[in-house]
Coordinates of C-alpha atoms and ligand atoms in Angstrom, one line a residue:
Chain F
M1 CA -51.7 -11.8 -70.0
P2 CA -50.9 -12.0 -66.3
I3 CA -53.6 -13.8 -64.7
V4 CA -53.1 -12.4 -61.3
E5 CA -51.1 -8.8 -61.2
T6 CA -50.9 -5.8 -58.4
Q7 CA -49.7 -2.3 -59.1
N8 CA -48.5 -0.1 -56.6
L9 CA -50.7 -1.7 -54.2
S10 CA -50.7 -0.8 -50.8
K11 CA -52.5 -1.7 -47.4
I12 CA -52.8 0.1 -44.5
Y13 CA -54.6 -1.2 -41.4
G14 CA -56.2 1.0 -38.7
A15 CA -55.7 4.9 -38.8
G16 CA -53.8 8.0 -37.5
E17 CA -51.2 7.1 -34.5
V18 CA -52.1 2.9 -34.9
A19 CA -52.0 2.9 -38.7
V20 CA -49.9 -0.3 -39.4
T21 CA -48.4 -0.1 -43.1
A22 CA -48.8 -3.6 -44.5
L23 CA -48.1 -3.4 -48.0
D24 CA -46.1 -0.4 -49.8
H25 CA -46.3 0.0 -53.4
V26 CA -46.0 -3.8 -54.2
S27 CA -46.3 -4.4 -58.1
I28 CA -46.0 -7.8 -59.0
S29 CA -47.7 -10.0 -62.0
V30 CA -48.0 -13.7 -62.2
E31 CA -48.5 -15.8 -65.3
A32 CA -51.2 -18.3 -66.3
G33 CA -49.8 -21.7 -65.2
E34 CA -46.4 -19.9 -63.1
F35 CA -46.0 -21.4 -59.7
V36 CA -44.6 -18.4 -57.4
A37 CA -43.6 -18.3 -53.5
I38 CA -44.1 -15.5 -51.4
M39 CA -41.3 -15.5 -48.7
G40 CA -40.4 -13.0 -45.9
P41 CA -40.0 -13.0 -42.1
S42 CA -43.2 -12.6 -40.2
G43 CA -45.2 -9.7 -40.2
C44 CA -43.8 -8.5 -43.7
G45 CA -47.4 -8.6 -45.3
K46 CA -47.2 -12.2 -47.0
S47 CA -51.0 -12.5 -45.8
T48 CA -51.9 -9.5 -46.5
L49 CA -50.6 -9.7 -49.6
L50 CA -52.7 -13.1 -50.4
H51 CA -56.0 -11.9 -49.0
L52 CA -55.7 -8.7 -51.7
L53 CA -54.8 -10.8 -54.7
G54 CA -58.0 -12.9 -53.4
G55 CA -60.3 -9.8 -53.4
L56 CA -60.8 -11.2 -49.4
D57 CA -59.8 -7.4 -48.1
S58 CA -59.9 -3.6 -49.9
V59 CA -57.2 -2.3 -50.9
S60 CA -56.0 1.2 -49.6
D61 CA -54.0 2.4 -52.4
G62 CA -53.1 0.8 -56.0
S63 CA -54.7 -2.0 -57.5
V64 CA -55.3 -5.7 -58.3
L65 CA -56.3 -7.1 -61.4
I66 CA -57.6 -11.0 -62.0
D67 CA -57.2 -11.6 -65.7
G68 CA -57.0 -7.9 -66.4
Q69 CA -60.0 -7.0 -64.3
N70 CA -59.5 -4.4 -61.7
L71 CA -61.2 -5.5 -58.5
A72 CA -61.8 -2.3 -57.1
G73 CA -64.6 -1.7 -60.1
M74 CA -66.4 -5.0 -59.5
K75 CA -69.9 -5.2 -57.8
D76 CA -70.0 -7.3 -54.7
D77 CA -71.8 -10.3 -56.6
D78 CA -69.6 -10.0 -59.5
L79 CA -66.5 -10.1 -57.1
T80 CA -67.8 -13.4 -55.4
R81 CA -68.8 -14.8 -58.5
L82 CA -65.0 -14.3 -59.8
R83 CA -63.6 -15.6 -56.4
R84 CA -65.8 -18.8 -56.5
R85 CA -65.1 -19.6 -60.4
K86 CA -61.5 -18.2 -61.3
I87 CA -59.5 -18.3 -57.4
G88 CA -59.1 -21.4 -55.3
F89 CA -57.8 -20.9 -51.7
I90 CA -55.5 -23.4 -49.3
F91 CA -54.8 -22.5 -45.5
Q92 CA -52.4 -23.7 -42.9
F93 CA -54.9 -25.4 -41.1
F94 CA -56.8 -26.9 -43.8
N95 CA -60.3 -25.3 -42.7
L96 CA -62.7 -28.4 -43.9
I97 CA -65.9 -29.1 -42.6
P98 CA -65.4 -31.8 -39.7
V99 CA -69.1 -33.1 -39.9
L100 CA -68.7 -33.6 -43.9
T101 CA -66.7 -36.5 -45.5
A102 CA -63.8 -35.6 -47.8
Q103 CA -65.7 -35.8 -50.8
E104 CA -68.7 -33.6 -49.4
N105 CA -66.3 -31.3 -48.3
V106 CA -64.7 -31.1 -52.0
A107 CA -68.4 -30.6 -53.5
L108 CA -69.2 -27.8 -51.2
P109 CA -68.0 -24.6 -53.0
I110 CA -69.7 -25.7 -56.2
T111 CA -72.9 -27.1 -54.8
L112 CA -73.1 -23.7 -53.6
D113 CA -72.5 -21.9 -57.1
G114 CA -75.7 -23.9 -58.3
V115 CA -73.9 -27.1 -59.6
K116 CA -76.3 -30.0 -59.1
P117 CA -75.6 -32.1 -56.3
A118 CA -74.8 -35.3 -58.0
E119 CA -72.5 -33.8 -60.6
A120 CA -71.1 -32.2 -57.7
R121 CA -70.2 -35.0 -56.0
A122 CA -68.6 -36.7 -59.3
R123 CA -66.4 -33.8 -60.0
A124 CA -65.5 -34.1 -56.1
A125 CA -64.8 -37.4 -56.8
E126 CA -62.7 -37.1 -59.9
W127 CA -60.1 -34.6 -58.2
L128 CA -59.8 -36.7 -54.9
T129 CA -58.8 -39.2 -57.6
R130 CA -56.0 -37.4 -59.2
L131 CA -54.8 -36.2 -55.9
D132 CA -54.7 -40.0 -54.8
M133 CA -57.2 -39.5 -52.5
A134 CA -59.6 -42.1 -54.2
E135 CA -59.8 -44.5 -51.1
R136 CA -60.4 -41.9 -48.5
M137 CA -63.1 -40.1 -50.2
H138 CA -65.5 -41.4 -47.7
H139 CA -63.4 -40.5 -44.6
R140 CA -63.9 -37.4 -42.1
P141 CA -61.5 -34.6 -41.6
D142 CA -60.3 -36.1 -38.1
Q143 CA -60.2 -39.5 -39.8
L144 CA -57.3 -38.2 -42.1
S145 CA -53.6 -37.6 -41.7
G146 CA -52.5 -34.0 -41.7
G147 CA -50.8 -34.4 -45.3
Q148 CA -54.3 -36.0 -46.4
Q149 CA -56.2 -33.4 -45.2
Q150 CA -54.8 -30.5 -47.1
R151 CA -55.0 -33.1 -50.1
V152 CA -58.4 -32.6 -49.5
A153 CA -58.3 -28.7 -49.0
I154 CA -56.6 -28.7 -52.6
A155 CA -59.0 -30.9 -54.5
R156 CA -61.7 -28.4 -53.0
A157 CA -59.8 -25.6 -54.4
L158 CA -59.5 -27.2 -57.6
V159 CA -63.0 -28.1 -58.1
A160 CA -64.1 -24.9 -59.8
D161 CA -61.6 -25.1 -62.2
P162 CA -60.2 -22.1 -61.1
D163 CA -57.0 -20.2 -63.0
L164 CA -55.7 -19.3 -59.7
I165 CA -54.7 -20.8 -56.4
L166 CA -53.8 -19.0 -53.6
A167 CA -52.2 -21.0 -50.5
D168 CA -51.4 -19.3 -47.2
E169 CA -48.3 -21.6 -45.6
P170 CA -50.1 -24.4 -47.0
T171 CA -47.3 -26.7 -45.0
G172 CA -47.1 -24.7 -42.3
N173 CA -49.0 -27.5 -40.1
L174 CA -47.4 -30.3 -41.5
D175 CA -44.1 -32.5 -40.9
T176 CA -41.2 -32.5 -43.6
R177 CA -42.2 -34.9 -45.2
A178 CA -45.8 -34.6 -45.7
G179 CA -44.8 -31.2 -46.4
D180 CA -42.9 -32.0 -49.6
E181 CA -45.9 -34.1 -50.7
I182 CA -47.9 -31.1 -50.6
A183 CA -45.7 -28.6 -52.2
E184 CA -44.8 -31.5 -54.8
T185 CA -48.7 -31.5 -55.3
L186 CA -48.9 -27.7 -55.8
R187 CA -46.1 -28.0 -58.4
Q188 CA -48.1 -30.6 -60.3
V189 CA -51.1 -28.3 -59.9
S190 CA -49.2 -25.7 -61.9
Q191 CA -47.1 -28.0 -64.5
Q192 CA -49.5 -30.5 -65.2
W193 CA -52.7 -29.0 -64.7
G194 CA -51.5 -25.5 -66.0
R195 CA -53.1 -23.2 -62.9
A196 CA -51.3 -20.4 -61.4
V197 CA -50.1 -20.9 -57.8
V198 CA -49.4 -18.4 -55.7
M199 CA -48.0 -19.9 -52.1
V200 CA -47.0 -18.0 -49.3
T201 CA -44.2 -19.5 -47.2
H202 CA -41.2 -18.9 -44.9
D203 CA -39.8 -22.4 -45.3
P204 CA -37.0 -22.6 -47.7
R205 CA -37.1 -26.3 -48.8
I206 CA -40.7 -25.4 -49.5
A207 CA -39.9 -22.2 -51.5
A208 CA -37.5 -24.2 -53.4
Y209 CA -40.4 -26.1 -55.3
A210 CA -41.6 -23.0 -56.8
D211 CA -40.7 -21.3 -60.6
R212 CA -39.9 -17.7 -59.0
I213 CA -39.5 -16.5 -55.3
I214 CA -40.6 -13.2 -54.7
F215 CA -38.9 -11.7 -51.3
L216 CA -41.1 -9.3 -49.1
K217 CA -39.8 -7.1 -46.5
D218 CA -41.5 -4.5 -44.0
G219 CA -44.5 -4.6 -46.9
K220 CA -42.0 -4.1 -49.7
V221 CA -40.8 -6.4 -52.2
N222 CA -37.3 -6.7 -51.5
D223 CA -36.2 -9.0 -54.2
Q224 CA -37.1 -11.7 -56.9
T225 CA -35.4 -15.1 -57.8
I226 CA -36.2 -17.4 -60.8
L227 CA -35.8 -20.8 -60.0
A228 CA -37.0 -22.6 -63.2
P229 CA -37.1 -20.6 -66.7
R230 CA -40.7 -20.4 -67.8
R231 CA -41.6 -23.1 -69.6
N232 CA -41.9 -22.7 -73.3
G233 CA -45.0 -22.4 -75.0
D234 CA -47.3 -21.4 -71.9
A235 CA -50.0 -20.3 -73.5
A236 CA -50.4 -23.9 -74.7
T237 CA -49.8 -25.7 -71.7
A238 CA -51.9 -23.4 -69.6
A239 CA -55.0 -24.0 -72.2
A240 CA -54.3 -28.0 -72.1
P241 CA -55.2 -28.6 -68.2
L242 CA -58.1 -31.4 -67.6
Q243 CA -61.0 -30.5 -68.6
A244 CA -63.7 -30.6 -65.9
P245 CA -66.5 -33.2 -66.5
A246 CA -69.5 -31.5 -68.5
Chain L
M1 CA -8.8 -40.7 -48.8
S2 CA -12.6 -41.4 -49.4
V3 CA -11.7 -43.0 -52.8
R4 CA -8.8 -44.9 -51.8
N5 CA -10.9 -46.3 -48.8
A6 CA -13.6 -47.1 -51.1
F7 CA -11.4 -48.9 -53.2
L8 CA -10.3 -51.1 -50.4
G9 CA -14.0 -52.0 -49.7
L10 CA -15.1 -52.3 -53.1
L11 CA -12.5 -55.0 -53.5
A12 CA -13.3 -56.7 -49.9
Q13 CA -16.2 -57.4 -51.8
K14 CA -14.8 -59.1 -54.5
P15 CA -11.5 -58.8 -56.6
R16 CA -11.9 -56.0 -60.0
H17 CA -10.5 -54.7 -62.6
G18 CA -9.6 -51.1 -62.8
Y19 CA -12.2 -50.1 -64.8
E20 CA -14.6 -52.0 -62.9
L21 CA -13.7 -50.7 -59.8
R22 CA -14.0 -47.2 -61.4
A23 CA -17.4 -48.0 -62.5
A24 CA -18.6 -49.3 -59.2
F25 CA -17.2 -46.3 -57.2
E26 CA -19.1 -43.6 -59.4
A27 CA -22.0 -45.8 -58.7
I28 CA -22.2 -45.7 -55.1
A29 CA -20.8 -42.0 -55.2
G30 CA -24.1 -40.7 -56.8
G31 CA -23.3 -41.2 -60.6
G32 CA -20.2 -40.0 -62.5
V33 CA -21.7 -36.6 -62.6
N34 CA -21.6 -36.1 -58.5
W35 CA -18.1 -37.6 -58.7
D36 CA -16.4 -39.0 -61.3
V37 CA -12.8 -40.3 -61.0
K38 CA -10.4 -40.3 -64.2
P39 CA -8.6 -43.6 -65.1
A40 CA -5.3 -42.1 -64.5
Q41 CA -6.6 -41.4 -60.8
V42 CA -7.7 -44.8 -60.3
Y43 CA -4.5 -46.4 -61.4
A44 CA -2.5 -44.1 -59.7
T45 CA -4.5 -45.1 -56.2
L46 CA -4.0 -48.6 -57.2
D47 CA -0.5 -48.9 -57.4
R48 CA -0.1 -46.5 -54.2
L49 CA -2.1 -49.3 -52.5
A50 CA -0.3 -52.1 -54.2
E51 CA 3.3 -50.2 -53.1
A52 CA 1.7 -50.3 -49.7
G53 CA 0.6 -53.8 -49.5
L54 CA -2.8 -53.4 -49.0
V55 CA -3.7 -55.0 -52.5
V56 CA -2.5 -57.0 -54.8
C57 CA -2.3 -57.3 -58.4
T58 CA -2.9 -60.3 -60.8
S59 CA -3.7 -61.1 -64.4
D60 CA -6.2 -63.0 -65.6
L61 CA -6.1 -65.3 -68.4
G62 CA -8.0 -63.2 -70.9
E63 CA -10.7 -64.6 -72.9
G64 CA -10.1 -65.9 -76.3
D65 CA -7.5 -64.1 -78.1
E66 CA -7.6 -60.8 -75.7
P67 CA -4.9 -60.7 -73.9
G68 CA -4.7 -61.0 -69.8
R69 CA -6.1 -58.2 -67.5
R70 CA -4.7 -57.0 -64.6
V71 CA -7.2 -57.9 -61.5
Y72 CA -6.8 -56.5 -58.0
A73 CA -7.6 -58.1 -54.9
L74 CA -7.4 -57.1 -51.1
T75 CA -4.8 -58.5 -48.8
E76 CA -4.9 -59.0 -45.0
A77 CA -3.4 -55.8 -44.4
G78 CA -5.6 -54.1 -46.8
L79 CA -8.5 -55.5 -44.9
A80 CA -7.3 -54.0 -41.4
A81 CA -6.8 -50.5 -43.0
L82 CA -10.3 -50.8 -44.3
R83 CA -11.6 -51.8 -40.8
Q84 CA -9.9 -49.2 -39.3
W85 CA -11.0 -46.5 -41.6
F86 CA -15.1 -48.0 -40.3
D87 CA -14.0 -47.3 -36.6
E88 CA -13.0 -43.7 -37.2
G89 CA -15.5 -40.7 -37.5
V90 CA -15.3 -38.7 -40.6
E91 CA -14.2 -35.0 -39.5
P92 CA -17.1 -32.5 -41.4
E93 CA -15.9 -30.4 -44.0
H94 CA -13.9 -27.6 -42.8
Q95 CA -14.7 -23.5 -42.8
R96 CA -12.9 -22.7 -45.5
D97 CA -15.8 -20.9 -47.4
E98 CA -15.5 -18.9 -50.6
F99 CA -18.5 -17.1 -50.0
Y100 CA -17.6 -16.2 -46.3
I101 CA -14.6 -14.4 -47.7
K102 CA -16.0 -12.9 -50.6
L103 CA -18.3 -11.1 -48.0
M104 CA -15.4 -10.4 -45.7
V105 CA -13.6 -8.5 -48.8
A106 CA -16.6 -6.8 -49.6
L107 CA -16.6 -5.3 -46.5
A108 CA -12.9 -4.6 -45.9
S109 CA -12.8 -3.3 -49.3
G110 CA -16.0 -1.1 -49.9
A111 CA -15.5 -2.3 -53.4
G112 CA -18.9 -5.0 -53.6
D113 CA -22.1 -4.1 -52.2
P114 CA -22.8 -6.8 -49.6
H115 CA -26.5 -7.0 -49.8
R116 CA -26.3 -7.8 -53.6
I117 CA -23.5 -10.3 -52.6
L118 CA -25.9 -11.8 -50.2
R119 CA -28.8 -11.8 -52.9
T120 CA -26.7 -13.2 -55.5
Q121 CA -26.2 -16.0 -53.7
R122 CA -29.5 -16.4 -52.0
G123 CA -30.6 -16.7 -55.6
L124 CA -28.0 -19.4 -56.7
I125 CA -28.9 -21.6 -53.8
Y126 CA -32.0 -21.3 -54.1
Q127 CA -31.6 -22.7 -57.8
R128 CA -29.2 -25.3 -56.9
L129 CA -32.0 -26.4 -53.9
H130 CA -34.8 -26.3 -56.8
G131 CA -32.8 -28.7 -59.1
L132 CA -32.0 -31.0 -56.1
T133 CA -35.4 -31.1 -55.1
T134 CA -36.6 -32.0 -58.6
Q135 CA -34.0 -34.5 -59.0
R136 CA -34.7 -36.1 -55.7
N137 CA -38.6 -36.1 -56.3
A138 CA -38.0 -38.0 -59.6
L139 CA -36.5 -41.1 -58.1
D140 CA -38.6 -43.7 -56.3
A141 CA -37.3 -44.2 -52.7
R142 CA -38.4 -47.8 -52.8
V143 CA -35.8 -48.7 -55.3
A144 CA -33.1 -45.6 -55.2
L145 CA -33.3 -45.0 -51.7
A146 CA -29.5 -44.5 -51.7
Q147 CA -29.7 -42.1 -53.9
V148 CA -32.6 -40.2 -52.7
L149 CA -30.7 -40.0 -49.2
L150 CA -27.6 -38.6 -50.6
L151 CA -29.8 -36.1 -52.6
D152 CA -31.5 -35.0 -49.2
K153 CA -28.1 -34.4 -47.4
A154 CA -27.2 -32.1 -49.9
I155 CA -31.1 -30.5 -49.7
M156 CA -30.5 -29.9 -46.0
H157 CA -27.0 -28.5 -46.3
L158 CA -28.2 -26.2 -48.6
E159 CA -31.3 -25.4 -46.5
A160 CA -28.8 -24.5 -43.3
D161 CA -27.1 -22.5 -46.2
L162 CA -29.9 -20.4 -46.5
R163 CA -30.9 -20.0 -42.9
W164 CA -27.4 -18.7 -42.4
L165 CA -27.7 -16.0 -45.5
E166 CA -31.2 -14.8 -43.9
F167 CA -29.3 -14.4 -40.2
V168 CA -26.5 -12.6 -41.9
E169 CA -28.6 -10.3 -43.6
A170 CA -30.6 -9.6 -40.9
R171 CA -27.2 -8.5 -38.9
L172 CA -25.4 -7.1 -41.5
G173 CA -25.9 -3.6 -40.4
D174 CA -24.1 -5.0 -36.9
I175 CA -21.3 -6.4 -38.3
Q176 CA -20.7 -3.4 -40.2
R177 CA -20.6 -1.2 -37.3
Q178 CA -17.7 -3.6 -35.6
P179 CA -14.1 -3.9 -36.7
L180 CA -13.4 -6.4 -39.1
P181 CA -11.2 -9.1 -38.2
A182 CA -7.5 -7.7 -39.0
P183 CA -4.0 -9.2 -38.4
Q184 CA -2.3 -8.5 -35.1
V185 CA 0.0 -5.6 -35.7
R186 CA 3.5 -6.7 -34.9
A187 CA 6.8 -4.8 -34.8
R188 CA 9.0 -5.5 -37.5
G189 CA 12.2 -7.2 -37.3
R190 CA 13.2 -9.9 -34.6
P191 CA 11.2 -9.7 -31.4
K192 CA 12.9 -7.5 -28.8
K193 CA 15.0 -9.3 -26.0
G194 CA 13.5 -9.7 -22.9
S195 CA 10.1 -9.5 -24.0
Ligands
ADP1 N1 -56.5 -7.2 -39.2 C1 -55.2 -6.3 -39.3 N2 -55.3 -5.1 -38.4 C2 -54.2 -4.5 -38.1 N3 -53.1 -5.1 -38.6 C3 -53.2 -6.3 -38.9 C4 -53.8 -6.9 -39.7 N4 -53.6 -8.0 -40.1 C5 -52.1 -8.0 -40.4 N5 -51.8 -6.8 -39.4 C6 -50.6 -6.2 -39.8 O1 -50.0 -6.3 -41.2 C7 -48.6 -6.5 -40.9 C8 -48.5 -7.7 -41.9 O2 -49.2 -8.9 -41.5 P1 -49.5 -10.2 -42.2 O3 -49.7 -9.8 -43.6 O4 -50.1 -11.0 -41.5 O5 -47.7 -10.6 -42.2 P2 -47.3 -12.0 -42.4 O6 -48.2 -13.1 -43.1 O7 -46.2 -11.7 -43.3 O8 -46.5 -12.8 -41.3 C9 -48.3 -6.9 -39.8 O9 -47.7 -6.2 -39.2 C10 -49.4 -7.4 -39.0 O10 -49.3 -7.2 -37.6
MG2 MG1 -49.2 -14.6 -42.2

């Protein structure tokens, strides 16, 4: 079963004469553990699609299913819980909290979800270590490079052990080298840790890290390219990621 | 040209046997999968270099019962030719592009869908880019920097190809509205006198 799927998804901003059709009957599906890039010119609806996949905005028509569940039918509380536990977000400008250390930033979402502070800190430390940030754990964002800040953001997105990571232009604010490192890390998130990653980018170099590219144009799916055939035993590799510490 | 000049350089490093030269060339050229030189080409090249006086061939004594093998060494003239190569720039690859021709033929004949041709090419280049990126990232730049830089060059060229494809796709309508490049119409037969 796909981890996320859209069926004839449309999004119209505004109404009447000022209505903008940002998405126009988009049907896509992403399997567990898959790394998918969404590409297309500026304004073609990439961010809108990502927001709808993550339940951050309401659909105008069609549906979004996460793990088979239609987001439209869900109560607000359930939607919030699903977003916190099944989905991790990564943004272009990192969106870290400046007064918190790397570890505190990473621990925050699960602390808000009721995990005890000591355990939240331990889980945060574990993910930061996996992402090569063990030595920078107690640094604040302004003491970190852009690439390091994005690593912290990736750790934060993973700390609740979600099945799906949504990344909007995660390398858009980084130089080529740091961008490559972040793209390689996202590939690792998919290949080694079995999480599905949907990444919006307009950079061909970065999109080439993905297993599949979906091209959007004027709010529609224009083309798809498979870069890496799906790995065998998907279910097995997806089920074998590192367990969150008990 | 590159093989010939590379041989001069590798012989400037030290005299070598033909098979040794071939292995040394493939090693610096990104491996035999990237650029393989057939043994016949190695010896043909060495023969031509010897004829031109740029290398000399001698036989070593051979070990034990083995017969002596041919060893090649650089001459003064060979060293001068190598220096000349270093002093000149290398022409970038010229503009003969099969994909471009395919697109033009599709536009001219109407027998192929240019949008589809563009998408197919884009897909292929993305697949190659994915493969090269995977290869590059599997190498450790602390010990394999030369290979990394060769892959980087190929990656950057593919990025440029993708940007160009995007550019062409965005302007395909404009291209289709213009007359395609066509041969100058010339009168048949001999040119008229006085014209
Ligand atoms: N909140 C909004 N209100 C009105 N229009 C919007 C809003 N967000 C996006 N749009 C419009 O929807 C279209 C798609 O935007 P977006 O998804 O941000 O594109 P992309 O991320 O591909 O650049 C654009 O025309 C944009 O102007
Ligand atoms: Mg956007």
